[in-house]
């Protein structure tokens, strides 16, 4: 598959073009931003537990590094491709620029279902992948982090592999590490926390407050959806539906979130939860709720189902859960969309804190992390809100415009080599 082939890349591309046109962007800068800076494809051989060797496809793409080192997660998922990785790297460029981080955009991944591998196989896969991309990553070059299918353990193996190759510990090479080896307090729940901050900021702008009458549906009860559910539950909101790969559970009176968390943490599927009313993931997305949080994967709301999505507000917890066409359809009927590059930026913001703490070997308390996260997200939210008023565009377009404005300024100052 070519770099530009996937629907996801095409979608990111068309959002870039339409924001560029609205803000009257320099066509030369726009032309450059359509292409990643570098893309590496690697083959990752693993000796499986049965003695046979299997080769997996891996990638690392650096989209733009004008503002600083590349930054972005590593995804282990059967749908990973060069084109999808390039699209996600592009979104990371815009996300980091929007929230004012001194970082560029990158992404990596392996085409694999991690559930099919044993722990030993997964470790071998992660270590060999890290070795194969080692010339591209480093604390000053490009800093991977968790994404779908990867976690703190994956980052620990990546950090160890990179450190073994150099002969000394290099905690700054990845973020999202366990606390014991240089991770940051608050990183694990940061993306979900940021999503809830954004929902609260949006409610404030509308002159309302999240409370007991606020109904919420969450698509994906994982690294992003679970902490978001916990924070909204603590604010008194009624979480009426949550989902995982097995399906969705629904209770119009509100689900018992602590019980759901315990169930999922004990590695059980939601569909097996006693007494739960089951609905499909598709039905969850179409529930008539105040807030819908698509926090699982890209492309779940498209032109085919956008007309049936009734939520008043949609907070994009995942990367690209709504296609460009879906955003237009929902915005046209007055639905408010908090765009992914703003809404889920909490993860990369606390990754940035972790990187800074690792470089300085000086660690912050949780209160400091959460306060700084709140303040950065508030600044970015207000900027996007103002931009949407100024250009009379939806929040998605506004987020791209605000972000492109920052990158354009930096790219012009640095100029083009040679
Ligand atoms: N994978 C996350 C994202 O898409 C986090 C990236 C990071 O922390 O570098 O934003």
Tab-separated table of C-alpha atoms and ligand atoms in Angstrom:
chain	number	residue	atom	x	y	z
A	1	UNK	CA	0.000	0.000	0.000
A	2	UNK	CA	1.320	3.450	-0.853
A	3	UNK	CA	1.731	6.189	1.704
A	4	UNK	CA	-1.391	8.029	0.598
A	5	UNK	CA	-3.760	5.140	-0.056
A	6	UNK	CA	-5.666	4.533	3.180
A	7	UNK	CA	-9.027	6.234	3.776
A	8	UNK	CA	-7.596	7.518	7.074
A	9	UNK	CA	-4.702	9.298	5.335
A	10	UNK	CA	-7.072	10.723	2.709
A	11	UNK	CA	-9.297	11.989	5.504
A	12	UNK	CA	-6.445	13.676	7.435
A	13	UNK	CA	-5.273	15.116	4.126
A	14	UNK	CA	-8.676	16.604	3.268
A	15	UNK	CA	-8.999	18.159	6.750
A	16	UNK	CA	-5.579	19.738	6.239
A	17	UNK	CA	-6.540	21.084	2.811
A	18	UNK	CA	-9.844	22.559	3.911
A	19	UNK	CA	-8.346	24.231	7.010
A	20	UNK	CA	-5.492	25.549	4.824
A	21	UNK	CA	-7.992	27.045	2.367
A	22	UNK	CA	-10.090	28.678	5.120
A	23	UNK	CA	-7.083	30.376	6.725
A	24	UNK	CA	-5.530	31.277	3.395
A	25	UNK	CA	-2.380	29.383	4.210
A	26	UNK	CA	0.893	29.689	2.304
A	27	UNK	CA	0.531	26.994	-0.404
A	28	UNK	CA	4.243	26.158	-0.158
A	29	UNK	CA	3.951	25.307	3.540
A	30	UNK	CA	0.786	23.328	2.867
A	31	UNK	CA	2.535	21.388	0.094
A	32	UNK	CA	5.336	20.405	2.498
A	33	UNK	CA	2.943	19.309	5.240
A	34	UNK	CA	1.194	16.845	2.961
A	35	UNK	CA	4.265	14.587	3.051
A	36	UNK	CA	5.990	12.971	6.027
A	37	UNK	CA	9.639	13.834	6.638
A	38	UNK	CA	10.691	10.178	6.902
A	39	UNK	CA	9.014	6.786	6.859
A	40	UNK	CA	10.767	3.578	7.781
A	41	UNK	CA	9.414	0.103	7.119
A	42	UNK	CA	11.011	-2.765	9.014
A	43	UNK	CA	10.598	-6.532	9.099
A	44	UNK	CA	10.409	-7.942	12.595
A	45	UNK	CA	11.235	-11.659	12.851
A	46	UNK	CA	10.095	-13.448	15.994
A	47	UNK	CA	10.731	-17.037	17.041
A	48	UNK	CA	7.344	-18.188	18.304
A	49	UNK	CA	6.920	-20.503	21.284
A	50	UNK	CA	6.439	-23.479	18.932
A	51	UNK	CA	9.920	-22.910	17.441
A	52	UNK	CA	8.787	-21.476	14.084
A	53	UNK	CA	9.791	-18.001	12.891
A	54	UNK	CA	7.174	-15.447	11.865
A	55	UNK	CA	7.951	-12.056	10.328
A	56	UNK	CA	5.799	-9.038	11.196
A	57	UNK	CA	5.599	-5.684	9.363
A	58	UNK	CA	6.611	-2.652	11.420
A	59	UNK	CA	6.792	1.087	10.768
A	60	UNK	CA	7.998	4.373	12.225
A	61	UNK	CA	6.976	7.582	10.488
A	62	UNK	CA	8.187	11.079	11.389
A	63	UNK	CA	5.824	13.604	9.860
A	64	UNK	CA	7.267	16.968	10.876
A	65	UNK	CA	9.998	17.935	13.319
A	66	UNK	CA	10.102	21.703	12.917
A	67	UNK	CA	9.134	22.367	16.539
A	68	UNK	CA	11.224	19.636	18.167
A	69	UNK	CA	11.847	15.875	18.290
A	70	UNK	CA	9.207	13.542	16.883
A	71	UNK	CA	6.568	12.382	19.358
A	72	UNK	CA	3.893	9.762	19.061
A	73	UNK	CA	2.713	6.336	20.075
A	74	UNK	CA	3.391	2.806	18.885
A	75	UNK	CA	0.332	0.817	17.846
A	76	UNK	CA	0.077	-2.986	17.809
A	77	UNK	CA	-3.034	-3.754	15.774
A	78	UNK	CA	-3.953	-5.956	12.783
A	79	UNK	CA	-4.948	-2.883	10.725
A	80	UNK	CA	-1.588	-1.097	11.053
A	81	UNK	CA	-0.205	-0.044	7.659
A	82	UNK	CA	2.325	2.464	6.371
A	83	UNK	CA	-0.450	4.783	5.242
A	84	UNK	CA	-2.381	4.636	8.528
A	85	UNK	CA	0.838	5.229	10.494
A	86	UNK	CA	1.619	8.240	8.281
A	87	UNK	CA	-1.863	9.684	8.895
A	88	UNK	CA	-1.479	9.234	12.654
A	89	UNK	CA	1.985	10.845	12.532
A	90	UNK	CA	0.452	13.831	10.763
A	91	UNK	CA	-2.227	14.142	13.459
A	92	UNK	CA	0.534	14.083	16.111
A	93	UNK	CA	2.236	17.058	14.405
A	94	UNK	CA	-0.987	19.051	14.630
A	95	UNK	CA	-1.754	17.876	18.175
A	96	UNK	CA	1.664	18.826	19.597
A	97	UNK	CA	1.626	22.189	17.807
A	98	UNK	CA	-1.917	22.983	18.944
A	99	UNK	CA	-1.161	22.516	22.639
A	100	UNK	CA	2.152	24.370	22.377
A	101	UNK	CA	4.612	21.529	22.977
A	102	UNK	CA	8.193	21.793	21.667
A	103	UNK	CA	7.673	18.512	19.807
A	104	UNK	CA	6.992	17.305	16.277
A	105	UNK	CA	4.735	14.493	15.098
A	106	UNK	CA	5.589	10.808	14.657
A	107	UNK	CA	3.939	7.402	14.968
A	108	UNK	CA	4.905	3.763	14.817
A	109	UNK	CA	3.273	0.408	14.721
A	110	UNK	CA	3.358	-3.294	14.014
A	111	UNK	CA	0.715	-5.162	12.040
A	112	UNK	CA	-0.131	-7.737	14.696
A	113	UNK	CA	-2.906	-8.754	17.043
A	114	UNK	CA	-1.075	-8.697	20.413
A	115	UNK	CA	-3.742	-11.027	21.876
A	116	UNK	CA	-2.465	-13.787	19.568
A	117	UNK	CA	1.038	-13.736	21.130
A	118	UNK	CA	2.362	-15.031	24.441
A	119	UNK	CA	4.153	-12.644	26.798
A	120	UNK	CA	7.548	-14.010	25.692
A	121	UNK	CA	6.649	-13.603	21.997
A	122	UNK	CA	5.375	-10.065	22.611
A	123	UNK	CA	8.587	-9.161	24.404
A	124	UNK	CA	10.710	-10.553	21.557
A	125	UNK	CA	8.582	-8.653	19.016
A	126	UNK	CA	8.894	-5.367	20.924
A	127	UNK	CA	12.653	-5.693	21.450
A	128	UNK	CA	13.413	-6.570	17.818
A	129	UNK	CA	11.145	-3.759	16.556
A	130	UNK	CA	12.963	-1.303	18.860
A	131	UNK	CA	16.318	-2.493	17.524
A	132	UNK	CA	15.159	-2.101	13.918
A	133	UNK	CA	13.961	1.496	14.461
A	134	UNK	CA	16.766	2.400	16.921
A	135	UNK	CA	18.562	4.652	14.425
A	136	UNK	CA	15.465	6.838	14.230
A	137	UNK	CA	14.508	7.183	17.915
A	138	UNK	CA	16.197	8.794	20.924
A	139	UNK	CA	15.475	11.477	23.549
A	140	UNK	CA	16.585	14.222	21.124
A	141	UNK	CA	15.224	12.615	17.979
A	142	UNK	CA	11.900	10.864	18.364
A	143	UNK	CA	10.195	9.607	21.517
A	144	UNK	CA	7.670	6.739	21.243
A	145	UNK	CA	4.810	6.161	23.725
A	146	UNK	CA	1.883	3.767	24.150
A	147	UNK	CA	-1.057	3.673	21.739
A	148	UNK	CA	-3.644	1.000	20.903
A	149	UNK	CA	-2.361	-2.474	21.856
A	150	UNK	CA	0.704	-1.240	23.769
A	151	UNK	CA	1.173	-0.204	27.412
A	152	UNK	CA	3.680	0.603	30.163
A	153	UNK	CA	5.237	-2.868	29.914
A	154	UNK	CA	5.816	-2.396	26.165
A	155	UNK	CA	7.528	0.931	26.915
A	156	UNK	CA	9.680	-0.703	29.626
A	157	UNK	CA	10.919	-3.286	27.080
A	158	UNK	CA	11.573	-0.535	24.513
A	159	UNK	CA	13.470	1.569	27.069
A	160	UNK	CA	15.518	-1.436	28.169
A	161	UNK	CA	16.372	-2.488	24.609
A	162	UNK	CA	17.475	1.018	23.626
A	163	UNK	CA	19.466	1.348	26.872
A	164	UNK	CA	21.181	-2.044	26.385
A	165	UNK	CA	22.240	-0.983	22.885
A	166	UNK	CA	23.850	2.167	24.323
A	167	UNK	CA	25.206	0.587	27.515
A	168	UNK	CA	23.450	2.917	29.980
A	169	UNK	CA	19.886	3.734	31.091
A	170	UNK	CA	18.101	6.176	28.767
A	171	UNK	CA	14.679	6.859	30.332
A	172	UNK	CA	13.979	9.791	27.966
A	173	UNK	CA	13.741	7.543	24.884
A	174	UNK	CA	10.084	6.616	25.527
A	175	UNK	CA	7.209	7.938	27.627
A	176	UNK	CA	4.298	6.134	29.233
A	177	UNK	CA	6.789	4.034	31.219
A	178	UNK	CA	5.940	2.455	34.576
A	179	UNK	CA	6.680	4.839	37.480
A	180	UNK	CA	9.461	2.558	38.833
A	181	UNK	CA	11.667	3.212	35.785
A	182	UNK	CA	11.050	6.920	35.289
A	183	UNK	CA	7.386	7.186	34.342
A	184	UNK	CA	5.354	10.212	35.376
A	185	UNK	CA	2.599	10.232	37.944
A	186	UNK	CA	-0.705	10.843	36.192
A	187	UNK	CA	0.415	9.631	32.720
A	188	UNK	CA	-1.775	6.504	32.724
A	189	UNK	CA	-5.034	8.422	33.184
A	190	UNK	CA	-3.950	11.654	31.458
A	191	UNK	CA	-5.738	11.173	28.127
A	192	UNK	CA	-9.086	10.415	29.794
A	193	UNK	CA	-8.581	13.261	32.255
A	194	UNK	CA	-7.933	15.671	29.372
A	195	UNK	CA	-11.110	14.514	27.618
A	196	UNK	CA	-13.134	15.341	30.742
A	197	UNK	CA	-11.400	18.732	31.145
A	198	UNK	CA	-12.480	19.558	27.577
A	199	UNK	CA	-16.082	18.489	28.213
A	200	UNK	CA	-16.141	20.742	31.282
A	201	UNK	CA	-14.628	23.681	29.348
A	202	UNK	CA	-17.260	23.237	26.633
A	203	UNK	CA	-20.072	23.131	29.211
A	204	UNK	CA	-18.719	26.342	30.758
A	205	UNK	CA	-18.778	28.069	27.362
A	206	UNK	CA	-22.402	27.005	26.976
A	207	UNK	CA	-23.202	28.348	30.448
A	208	UNK	CA	-23.892	24.875	31.855
A	209	UNK	CA	-22.304	22.432	34.269
A	210	UNK	CA	-21.796	18.676	34.157
A	211	UNK	CA	-24.087	17.142	36.790
A	212	UNK	CA	-26.562	14.410	37.648
A	213	UNK	CA	-28.739	15.114	34.615
A	214	UNK	CA	-25.814	14.791	32.167
A	215	UNK	CA	-26.024	11.537	30.210
A	216	UNK	CA	-22.892	10.044	28.670
A	217	UNK	CA	-22.107	7.110	26.350
A	218	UNK	CA	-18.529	5.908	25.996
A	219	UNK	CA	-17.389	3.833	23.019
A	220	UNK	CA	-14.305	1.951	24.235
A	221	UNK	CA	-13.730	1.343	27.940
A	222	UNK	CA	-9.935	1.165	27.856
A	223	UNK	CA	-6.922	3.398	28.460
A	224	UNK	CA	-8.898	6.532	27.508
A	225	UNK	CA	-12.555	5.627	28.097
A	226	UNK	CA	-12.114	4.126	31.557
A	227	UNK	CA	-10.448	7.091	33.318
A	228	UNK	CA	-12.829	9.460	31.507
A	229	UNK	CA	-15.774	7.435	32.865
A	230	UNK	CA	-14.303	7.513	36.369
A	231	UNK	CA	-13.855	11.311	36.351
A	232	UNK	CA	-17.333	11.953	34.916
A	233	UNK	CA	-18.827	9.505	37.419
A	234	UNK	CA	-17.094	11.426	40.212
A	235	UNK	CA	-18.713	14.614	38.886
A	236	UNK	CA	-22.116	12.947	39.195
A	237	UNK	CA	-22.770	12.403	35.465
A	238	UNK	CA	-24.876	9.418	34.397
A	239	UNK	CA	-22.786	7.043	32.252
A	240	UNK	CA	-25.554	5.145	30.480
A	241	UNK	CA	-23.448	2.976	28.162
A	242	UNK	CA	-19.876	1.714	27.754
A	243	UNK	CA	-18.390	-0.804	25.349
A	244	UNK	CA	-15.469	-3.080	24.560
A	245	UNK	CA	-14.758	-5.430	21.645
A	246	UNK	CA	-17.384	-7.883	22.935
A	247	UNK	CA	-20.252	-5.363	22.751
A	248	UNK	CA	-21.846	-2.642	24.835
A	249	UNK	CA	-23.784	-2.539	28.090
A	250	UNK	CA	-26.596	-0.075	28.690
A	251	UNK	CA	-28.538	1.230	31.673
A	252	UNK	CA	-30.654	4.386	31.213
A	253	UNK	CA	-30.440	5.017	34.985
A	254	UNK	CA	-26.622	5.019	34.852
A	255	UNK	CA	-24.090	2.195	35.132
A	256	UNK	CA	-22.183	1.331	38.293
A	257	UNK	CA	-18.782	2.537	37.020
A	258	UNK	CA	-16.598	1.253	39.913
A	259	UNK	CA	-18.121	-2.228	39.407
A	260	UNK	CA	-17.474	-2.035	35.629
A	261	UNK	CA	-13.864	-0.972	36.254
A	262	UNK	CA	-13.317	-3.921	38.584
A	263	UNK	CA	-14.890	-6.314	36.073
A	264	UNK	CA	-12.738	-5.134	33.152
A	265	UNK	CA	-9.557	-5.034	35.272
A	266	UNK	CA	-10.072	-8.698	36.052
A	267	UNK	CA	-9.788	-9.245	32.264
A	268	UNK	CA	-13.428	-10.072	31.679
A	269	UNK	CA	-15.600	-8.983	28.746
A	270	UNK	CA	-18.383	-6.477	29.384
A	271	UNK	CA	-20.928	-8.703	27.626
A	272	UNK	CA	-20.505	-11.295	30.396
A	273	UNK	CA	-21.272	-8.831	33.188
A	274	UNK	CA	-24.179	-10.147	35.281
A	275	UNK	CA	-27.454	-8.228	34.962
A	276	UNK	CA	-26.248	-5.980	32.154
A	277	UNK	CA	-28.525	-5.008	29.280
A	278	UNK	CA	-26.597	-5.672	26.088
A	279	UNK	CA	-26.620	-3.457	23.016
A	280	UNK	CA	-24.278	-3.326	20.030
A	281	UNK	CA	-21.413	-0.879	19.612
A	282	UNK	CA	-23.358	0.661	16.692
A	283	UNK	CA	-26.403	1.228	18.921
A	284	UNK	CA	-24.213	2.862	21.575
A	285	UNK	CA	-22.939	5.401	19.046
A	286	UNK	CA	-26.537	6.323	18.151
A	287	UNK	CA	-27.884	6.797	21.703
A	288	UNK	CA	-29.680	10.058	22.468
A	289	UNK	CA	-27.230	11.341	25.095
A	290	UNK	CA	-25.743	14.688	26.073
A	291	UNK	CA	-22.160	13.545	25.522
A	292	UNK	CA	-20.757	10.781	23.342
A	293	UNK	CA	-17.088	9.851	23.794
A	294	UNK	CA	-15.776	7.696	20.946
A	295	UNK	CA	-12.583	6.465	22.628
A	296	UNK	CA	-11.772	3.246	20.781
A	297	UNK	CA	-10.534	3.519	17.193
A	298	UNK	CA	-10.710	5.633	14.040
A	299	UNK	CA	-13.557	5.753	11.526
A	300	UNK	CA	-16.467	4.626	13.716
A	301	UNK	CA	-18.731	7.519	12.688
A	302	UNK	CA	-18.839	7.998	8.913
A	303	UNK	CA	-21.237	9.503	6.380
A	304	UNK	CA	-23.220	6.244	6.628
A	305	UNK	CA	-24.190	6.502	10.304
A	306	UNK	CA	-23.567	10.203	11.141
A	307	UNK	CA	-27.222	11.043	10.424
A	308	UNK	CA	-28.278	8.642	13.178
A	309	UNK	CA	-25.849	9.993	15.815
A	310	UNK	CA	-27.976	12.047	18.209
A	311	UNK	CA	-25.511	13.145	20.918
A	312	UNK	CA	-25.449	16.892	21.544
A	313	UNK	CA	-21.719	16.922	22.185
A	314	UNK	CA	-19.052	14.538	20.884
A	315	UNK	CA	-15.663	14.410	22.595
A	316	UNK	CA	-13.189	12.591	20.317
A	317	UNK	CA	-11.163	10.469	22.747
A	318	UNK	CA	-9.663	8.283	19.995
A	319	UNK	CA	-7.635	9.535	17.041
A	320	UNK	CA	-9.940	10.162	14.068
A	321	UNK	CA	-13.127	8.417	15.301
A	322	UNK	CA	-15.244	10.733	13.093
A	323	UNK	CA	-14.481	11.080	9.407
A	324	UNK	CA	-14.351	14.524	7.831
A	325	UNK	CA	-17.796	13.963	6.258
A	326	UNK	CA	-19.264	12.833	9.601
A	327	UNK	CA	-17.929	15.998	11.262
A	328	UNK	CA	-19.643	18.121	8.598
A	329	UNK	CA	-22.963	16.268	8.933
A	330	UNK	CA	-23.035	16.476	12.742
A	331	UNK	CA	-21.858	20.099	12.857
A	332	UNK	CA	-24.564	21.074	10.332
A	333	UNK	CA	-27.296	19.836	12.703
A	334	UNK	CA	-25.720	21.830	15.573
A	335	UNK	CA	-23.784	19.034	17.310
A	336	UNK	CA	-20.660	20.281	19.075
A	337	UNK	CA	-17.527	18.235	18.338
A	338	UNK	CA	-14.438	18.558	20.512
A	339	UNK	CA	-11.761	17.472	18.016
A	340	UNK	CA	-9.255	14.689	18.688
A	341	UNK	CA	-6.102	16.815	18.388
A	342	UNK	CA	-7.426	18.902	21.272
A	343	UNK	CA	-9.626	16.445	23.166
A	344	UNK	CA	-7.160	13.554	23.499
A	345	UNK	CA	-4.009	15.698	23.796
A	346	UNK	CA	-3.806	15.042	27.558
A	347	UNK	CA	-1.766	11.901	26.870
A	348	UNK	CA	0.957	13.580	24.889
A	349	UNK	CA	0.987	16.578	27.247
A	350	UNK	CA	1.805	14.367	30.231
A	351	UNK	CA	4.212	12.432	27.984
A	352	UNK	CA	5.965	15.745	27.488
A	353	UNK	CA	6.072	16.212	31.288
A	354	UNK	CA	7.507	12.701	31.632
A	355	UNK	CA	10.189	13.431	29.026
A	356	UNK	CA	11.154	16.693	30.770
A	357	UNK	CA	11.257	14.974	34.180
A	358	UNK	CA	13.388	12.152	32.701
A	359	UNK	CA	15.867	14.584	31.151
A	360	UNK	CA	16.206	16.479	34.422
A	361	UNK	CA	15.988	13.415	36.699
A	362	UNK	CA	13.676	15.496	38.849
A	363	UNK	CA	10.146	14.214	39.417
A	364	UNK	CA	6.929	16.098	40.137
A	365	UNK	CA	3.992	15.253	42.413
A	366	UNK	CA	0.594	14.319	40.981
A	367	UNK	CA	-0.968	17.637	41.879
A	368	UNK	CA	1.664	19.524	39.859
A	369	UNK	CA	1.173	17.199	36.860
A	370	UNK	CA	-2.618	17.557	36.878
A	371	UNK	CA	-2.551	21.326	37.440
A	372	UNK	CA	-0.127	21.872	34.543
A	373	UNK	CA	-2.184	19.509	32.356
A	374	UNK	CA	-5.362	21.459	33.159
A	375	UNK	CA	-3.760	24.816	32.402
A	376	UNK	CA	-2.290	23.759	29.052
A	377	UNK	CA	-5.590	22.213	27.964
A	378	UNK	CA	-7.565	25.275	29.021
A	379	UNK	CA	-5.297	27.550	26.982
A	380	UNK	CA	-5.602	25.306	23.926
A	381	UNK	CA	-9.383	24.935	24.316
A	382	UNK	CA	-9.876	28.704	24.502
A	383	UNK	CA	-7.658	29.212	21.469
A	384	UNK	CA	-9.692	26.719	19.420
A	385	UNK	CA	-12.993	28.218	20.635
A	386	UNK	CA	-11.884	31.734	19.652
A	387	UNK	CA	-10.631	30.489	16.309
A	388	UNK	CA	-13.988	28.841	15.587
A	389	UNK	CA	-15.751	32.162	16.299
A	390	UNK	CA	-13.262	34.195	14.275
A	391	UNK	CA	-13.415	32.014	11.154
A	392	UNK	CA	-17.046	30.876	11.708
A	393	UNK	CA	-16.037	27.229	11.408
A	394	UNK	CA	-16.594	24.125	13.537
A	395	UNK	CA	-14.169	23.230	16.333
A	396	UNK	CA	-12.465	20.575	14.193
A	397	UNK	CA	-11.544	23.073	11.497
A	398	UNK	CA	-10.655	25.645	14.139
A	399	UNK	CA	-8.228	23.239	15.819
A	400	UNK	CA	-6.461	22.584	12.511
A	401	UNK	CA	-6.293	26.319	11.767
A	402	UNK	CA	-4.850	27.206	15.200
A	403	UNK	CA	-2.315	24.420	14.884
A	404	UNK	CA	-1.335	25.190	11.284
A	405	UNK	CA	-0.843	28.803	12.229
A	406	UNK	CA	1.830	27.834	14.773
A	407	UNK	CA	3.594	25.368	12.455
A	408	UNK	CA	3.486	27.776	9.533
A	409	UNK	CA	5.147	30.504	11.616
A	410	UNK	CA	7.921	28.163	12.736
A	411	UNK	CA	8.498	26.677	9.281
A	412	UNK	CA	8.805	30.119	7.712
A	413	UNK	CA	11.311	31.227	10.350
A	414	UNK	CA	13.473	28.158	9.921
A	415	UNK	CA	13.242	28.337	6.123
A	416	UNK	CA	13.996	25.474	3.748
A	417	UNK	CA	17.219	23.518	3.480
A	418	UNK	CA	19.195	23.892	1.198
B	1	LIG	N1	-0.661	7.634	21.514
B	1	LIG	C1	-1.064	8.845	22.156
B	1	LIG	C2	-1.642	9.806	21.142
B	1	LIG	O1	-2.106	9.416	20.108
B	1	LIG	C3	0.034	9.438	22.999
B	1	LIG	C4	1.264	9.847	22.262
B	1	LIG	C5	2.417	10.250	23.182
B	1	LIG	O2	2.217	10.303	24.371
B	1	LIG	O3	3.473	10.496	22.631
B	1	LIG	O4	-1.733	10.980	21.376
